[in-house]
Structures are given as C-alpha cells and as structure tokens.
CSV table of C-alpha atoms in Angstrom, one decimal:
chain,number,residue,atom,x,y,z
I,135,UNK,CA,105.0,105.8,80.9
I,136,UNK,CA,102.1,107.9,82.0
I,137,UNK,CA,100.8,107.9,78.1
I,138,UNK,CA,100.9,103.8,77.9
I,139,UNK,CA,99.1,103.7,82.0
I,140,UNK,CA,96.0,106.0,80.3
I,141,UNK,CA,95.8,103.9,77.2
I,142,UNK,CA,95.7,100.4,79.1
I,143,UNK,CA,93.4,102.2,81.4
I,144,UNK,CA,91.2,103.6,78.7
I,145,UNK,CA,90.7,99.9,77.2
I,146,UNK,CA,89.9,98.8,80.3
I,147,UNK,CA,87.3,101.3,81.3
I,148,UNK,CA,86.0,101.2,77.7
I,149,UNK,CA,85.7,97.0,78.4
I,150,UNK,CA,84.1,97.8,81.6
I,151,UNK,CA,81.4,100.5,80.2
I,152,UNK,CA,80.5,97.8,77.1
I,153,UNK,CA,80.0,95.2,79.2
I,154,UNK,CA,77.4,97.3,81.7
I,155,UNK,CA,75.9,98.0,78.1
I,156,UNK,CA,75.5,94.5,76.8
I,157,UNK,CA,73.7,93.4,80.3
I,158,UNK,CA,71.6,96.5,80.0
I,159,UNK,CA,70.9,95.0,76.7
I,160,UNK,CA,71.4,98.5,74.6
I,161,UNK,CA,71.7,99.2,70.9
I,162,UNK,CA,75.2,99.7,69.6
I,163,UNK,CA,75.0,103.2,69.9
I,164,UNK,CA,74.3,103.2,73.5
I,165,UNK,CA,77.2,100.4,73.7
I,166,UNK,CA,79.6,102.8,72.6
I,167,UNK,CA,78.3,106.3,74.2
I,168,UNK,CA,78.9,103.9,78.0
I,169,UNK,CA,82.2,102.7,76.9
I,170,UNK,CA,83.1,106.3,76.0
I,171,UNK,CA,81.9,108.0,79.2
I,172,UNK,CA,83.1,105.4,81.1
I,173,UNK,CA,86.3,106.3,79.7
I,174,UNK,CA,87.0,109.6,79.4
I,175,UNK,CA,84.2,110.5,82.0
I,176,UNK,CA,86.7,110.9,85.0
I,177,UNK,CA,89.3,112.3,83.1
I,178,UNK,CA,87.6,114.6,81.6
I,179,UNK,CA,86.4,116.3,84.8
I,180,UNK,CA,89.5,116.3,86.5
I,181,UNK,CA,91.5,118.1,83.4
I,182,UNK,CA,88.4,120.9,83.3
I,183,UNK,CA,89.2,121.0,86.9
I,184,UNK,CA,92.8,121.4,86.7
I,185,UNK,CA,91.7,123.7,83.9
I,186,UNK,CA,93.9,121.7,81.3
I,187,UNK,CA,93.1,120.4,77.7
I,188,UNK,CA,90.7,117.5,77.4
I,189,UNK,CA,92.8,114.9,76.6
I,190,UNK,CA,90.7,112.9,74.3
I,191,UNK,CA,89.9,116.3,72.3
I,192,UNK,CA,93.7,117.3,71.7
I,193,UNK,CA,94.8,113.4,71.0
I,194,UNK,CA,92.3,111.5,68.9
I,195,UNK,CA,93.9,108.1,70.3
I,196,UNK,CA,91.4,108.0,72.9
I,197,UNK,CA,88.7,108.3,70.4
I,198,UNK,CA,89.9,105.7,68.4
I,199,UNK,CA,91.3,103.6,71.2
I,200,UNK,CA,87.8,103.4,73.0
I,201,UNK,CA,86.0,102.8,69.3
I,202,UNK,CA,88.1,99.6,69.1
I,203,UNK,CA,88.0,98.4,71.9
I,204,UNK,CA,84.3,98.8,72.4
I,205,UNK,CA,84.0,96.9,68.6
I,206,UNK,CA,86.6,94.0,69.8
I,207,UNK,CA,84.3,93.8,73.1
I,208,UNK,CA,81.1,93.3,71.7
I,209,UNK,CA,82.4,90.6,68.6
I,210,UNK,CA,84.1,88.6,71.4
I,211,UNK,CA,81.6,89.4,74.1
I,212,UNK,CA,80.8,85.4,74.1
I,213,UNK,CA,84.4,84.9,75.2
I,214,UNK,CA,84.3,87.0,78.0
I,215,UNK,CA,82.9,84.5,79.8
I,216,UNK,CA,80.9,85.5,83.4
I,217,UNK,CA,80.1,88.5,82.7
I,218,UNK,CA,79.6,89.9,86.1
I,219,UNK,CA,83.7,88.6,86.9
I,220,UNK,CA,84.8,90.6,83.6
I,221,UNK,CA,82.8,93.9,84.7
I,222,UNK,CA,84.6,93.2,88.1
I,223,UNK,CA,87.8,92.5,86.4
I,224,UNK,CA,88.0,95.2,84.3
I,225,UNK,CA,86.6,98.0,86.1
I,226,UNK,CA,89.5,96.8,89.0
I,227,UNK,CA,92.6,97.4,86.6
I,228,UNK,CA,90.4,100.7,85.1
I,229,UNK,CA,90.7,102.5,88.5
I,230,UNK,CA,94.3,101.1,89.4
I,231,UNK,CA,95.3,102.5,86.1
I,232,UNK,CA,93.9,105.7,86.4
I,233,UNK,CA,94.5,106.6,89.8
I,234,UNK,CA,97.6,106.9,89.1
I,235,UNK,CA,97.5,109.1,85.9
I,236,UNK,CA,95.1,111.4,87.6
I,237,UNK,CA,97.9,111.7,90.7
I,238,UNK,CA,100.9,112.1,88.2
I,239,UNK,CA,98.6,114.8,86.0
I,240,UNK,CA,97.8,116.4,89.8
I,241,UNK,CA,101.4,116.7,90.2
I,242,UNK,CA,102.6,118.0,86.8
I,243,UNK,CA,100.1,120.5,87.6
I,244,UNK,CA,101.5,121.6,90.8
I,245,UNK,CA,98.9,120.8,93.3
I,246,UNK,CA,99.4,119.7,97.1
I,247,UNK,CA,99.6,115.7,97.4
I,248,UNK,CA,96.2,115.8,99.2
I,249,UNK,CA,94.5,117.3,96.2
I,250,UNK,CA,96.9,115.1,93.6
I,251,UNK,CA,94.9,112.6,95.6
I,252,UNK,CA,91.4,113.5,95.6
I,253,UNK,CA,92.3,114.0,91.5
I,254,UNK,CA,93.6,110.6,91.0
I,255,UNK,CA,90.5,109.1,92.9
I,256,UNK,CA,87.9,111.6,90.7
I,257,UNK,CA,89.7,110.3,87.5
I,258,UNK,CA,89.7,106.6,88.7
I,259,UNK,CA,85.8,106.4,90.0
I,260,UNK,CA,83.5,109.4,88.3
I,261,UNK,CA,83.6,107.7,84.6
I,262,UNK,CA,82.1,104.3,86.8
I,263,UNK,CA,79.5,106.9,88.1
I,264,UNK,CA,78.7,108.2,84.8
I,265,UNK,CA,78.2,105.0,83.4
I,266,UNK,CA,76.0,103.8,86.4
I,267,UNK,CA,73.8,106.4,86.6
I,268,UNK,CA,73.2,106.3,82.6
I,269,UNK,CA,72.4,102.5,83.1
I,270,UNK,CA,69.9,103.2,86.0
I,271,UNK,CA,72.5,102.0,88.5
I,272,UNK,CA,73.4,103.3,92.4
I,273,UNK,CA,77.0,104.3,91.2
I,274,UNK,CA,79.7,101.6,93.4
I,275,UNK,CA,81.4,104.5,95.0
I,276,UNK,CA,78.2,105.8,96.8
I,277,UNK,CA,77.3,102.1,98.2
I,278,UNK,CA,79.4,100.5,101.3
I,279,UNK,CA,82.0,98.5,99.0
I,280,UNK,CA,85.2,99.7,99.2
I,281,UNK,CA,86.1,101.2,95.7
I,282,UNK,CA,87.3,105.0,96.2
I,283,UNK,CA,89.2,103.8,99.7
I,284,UNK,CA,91.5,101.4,97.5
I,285,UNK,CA,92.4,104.3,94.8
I,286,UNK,CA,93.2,106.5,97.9
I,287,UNK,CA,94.8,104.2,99.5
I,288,UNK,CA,96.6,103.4,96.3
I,289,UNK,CA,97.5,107.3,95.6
I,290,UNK,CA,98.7,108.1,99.0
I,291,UNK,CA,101.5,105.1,98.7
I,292,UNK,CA,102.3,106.6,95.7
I,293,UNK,CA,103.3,109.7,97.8
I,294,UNK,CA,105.0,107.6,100.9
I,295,UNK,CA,107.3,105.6,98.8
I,296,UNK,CA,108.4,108.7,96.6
I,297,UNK,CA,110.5,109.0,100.1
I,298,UNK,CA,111.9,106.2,99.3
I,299,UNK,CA,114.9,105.0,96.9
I,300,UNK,CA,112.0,103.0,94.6
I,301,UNK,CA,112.3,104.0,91.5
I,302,UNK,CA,109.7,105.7,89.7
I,303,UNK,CA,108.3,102.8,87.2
I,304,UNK,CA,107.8,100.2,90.2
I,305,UNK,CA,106.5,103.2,92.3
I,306,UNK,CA,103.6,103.4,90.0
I,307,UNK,CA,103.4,99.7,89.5
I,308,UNK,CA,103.7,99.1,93.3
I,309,UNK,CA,100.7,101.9,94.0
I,310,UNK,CA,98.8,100.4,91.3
I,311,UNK,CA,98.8,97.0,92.8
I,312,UNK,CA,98.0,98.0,96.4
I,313,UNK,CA,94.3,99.4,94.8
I,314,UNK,CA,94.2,96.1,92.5
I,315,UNK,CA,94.9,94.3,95.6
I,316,UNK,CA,92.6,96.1,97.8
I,317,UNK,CA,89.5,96.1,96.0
I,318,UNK,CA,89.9,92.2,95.3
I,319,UNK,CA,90.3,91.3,98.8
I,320,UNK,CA,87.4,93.2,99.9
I,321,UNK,CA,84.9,92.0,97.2
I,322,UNK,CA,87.1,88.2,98.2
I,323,UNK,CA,86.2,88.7,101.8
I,324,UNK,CA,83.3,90.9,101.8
I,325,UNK,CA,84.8,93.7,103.6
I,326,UNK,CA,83.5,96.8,103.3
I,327,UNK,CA,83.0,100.5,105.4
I,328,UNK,CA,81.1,100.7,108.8
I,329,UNK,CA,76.9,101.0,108.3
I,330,UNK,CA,75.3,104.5,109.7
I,331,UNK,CA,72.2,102.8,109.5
I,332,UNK,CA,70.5,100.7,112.1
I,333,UNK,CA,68.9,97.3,111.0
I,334,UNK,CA,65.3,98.4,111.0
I,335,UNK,CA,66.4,101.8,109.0
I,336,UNK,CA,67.9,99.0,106.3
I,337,UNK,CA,64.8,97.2,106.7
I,338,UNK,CA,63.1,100.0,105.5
C-alpha cells in the first residue's frame, strides 16, 4: 500500500514540477531536473534524516517513473488544459500522497507521532520548495496559504483515528482526503493564516 501511495504521489509531484517548468519556459533538461526534485526532493531529506536509504537510489522505479511521467507531461502538455488549475491540481494530490508515506516511513522508523508528523509534512512540502526556489519562486509553504497546515492537519488524523476500529487502507485514504479537502477549500474560499503585518508594513 505504502509502495503504490509513493508511486501515485511521485507522478503527481513529477506533473506538478513539469508544469512549473513549461510556464518558466525551460529547456527539456531543466523540465526534467524540476520534475525530479520536485519529486524526490522531500523524500529525500526526510530518509537522510531518518538516516535511511534514499529511496529513488536503492529502487530505480522512481527514476524511471518521474522520466515518464515528465515525457507524457510535456507531449500532452496541450491537454492539460489551464495550466495554473493543473499545477494546483496536482501539487494537491502530491502532498496528500506523500504526507502520508512520510508519517507511515516516520513510524516504521520508530519515532514519536509528533515527529512522524513534522516528517510527513517535510516529505509532502520541501520537494514544492525545491522546485520554487529553482524557478525563482517564494516557495507556497512560506506565503500565508494554507499548504503545510492541511498535511498536518492530514497526519495528525491519521494518528486520532488509529484509535479507532477504521481499518488501516481507509485510515490512509480518510487522512489523505482531509489535506485534499483542506487545501481546496481554502484556495475555494480564500482562507488562509492570520497576517503579522500591519497594512502599511504590506504596503511597503
């Protein structure tokens, strides 16, 4: 189960970095250097972290996984119509995906829940950040949208309804959908976390 969640979340992170690429207009090498960071970025921390093999370098399906589905994204690119929705779209079911891989991987490992946690949110948002800052971009998670909130608020019902009868396939499915959930209804209804800064500081 875990191995399929990191595959579908790898294509859609991969989707998500070759789309930032194409509207950054890069060459096809660039294409595929975001799709892989974006990735394996956050994964790759958090298993150097954990101090675990690097997934992608012990399983070359990542490698060719991402080199697919970076080719299949730029061919069709035309039939990913909006752009900016498809970005949204995938990057959303990225970090669903791999919130919950990084808190499963957390807990193989042995780690408290809060730190399973903080892992599955690292794994979920630092590829995005990668990516961003390559493409010149103030990474999502460090503006006032609510991206990293959902995937924690995502991981810690993971942990709540383990107390629960819930089996574990529609645990993970359920915890996936609250941060699906989340993140569309506060990009829907423009929710987002409280300002520090007063208006003129903004103005600035």
């Amino acid at each position: 189960m875990i191995l399929i969640i990191d595959i579908l979340g790898t294509i859609a992170f991969a989707i998500s970095g070759v789309l930032t690429a194409l509207n950054k207009r890069l060459d096809p090498f660039g294409i595929l250097i975001i799709a892989f960071v974006t990735a394996v970025g956050g994964g790759t921390l958090r298993d150097i972290l954990i101090d675990a093999p690097v997934a992608w370098m012990r399983d070359l399906t990542y490698v060719y996984v991402i080199f697919l589905a970076t080719v299949l994204a730029v061919i069709f690119r035309k039939r990913l119509n909006h752009i900016r929705r498809s970005l949204f779209l995938f990057d959303t079911i990225g970090i669903a995906l791999y919130t919950i891989v990084g808190v499963e991987k957390g807990i193989a490992a042995g780690f408290h829940p809060i730190i399973c946690v903080a892992l599955g949110t690292m794994t979920a948002c630092f590829g995005g950040v990668i990516r961003d800052i390559l493409c010149n971009e103030i990474p999502i998670i460090f503006r006032k949208e609510i991206y990293a909130t959902a995937c924690i608020l995502g991981a810690t019902a993971y942990f709540l309804l383990h107390a629960t009868p819930i089996s574990e396939n529609f645990i993970v499915v359920i915890s996936g959908s609250i941060i699906f959930i989340v993140r569309l209804l506060a990009v829907y209804f423009k929710l987002s976390l409280p300002s520090i800064y007063r208006k003129d500081e903004i103005q600035d």
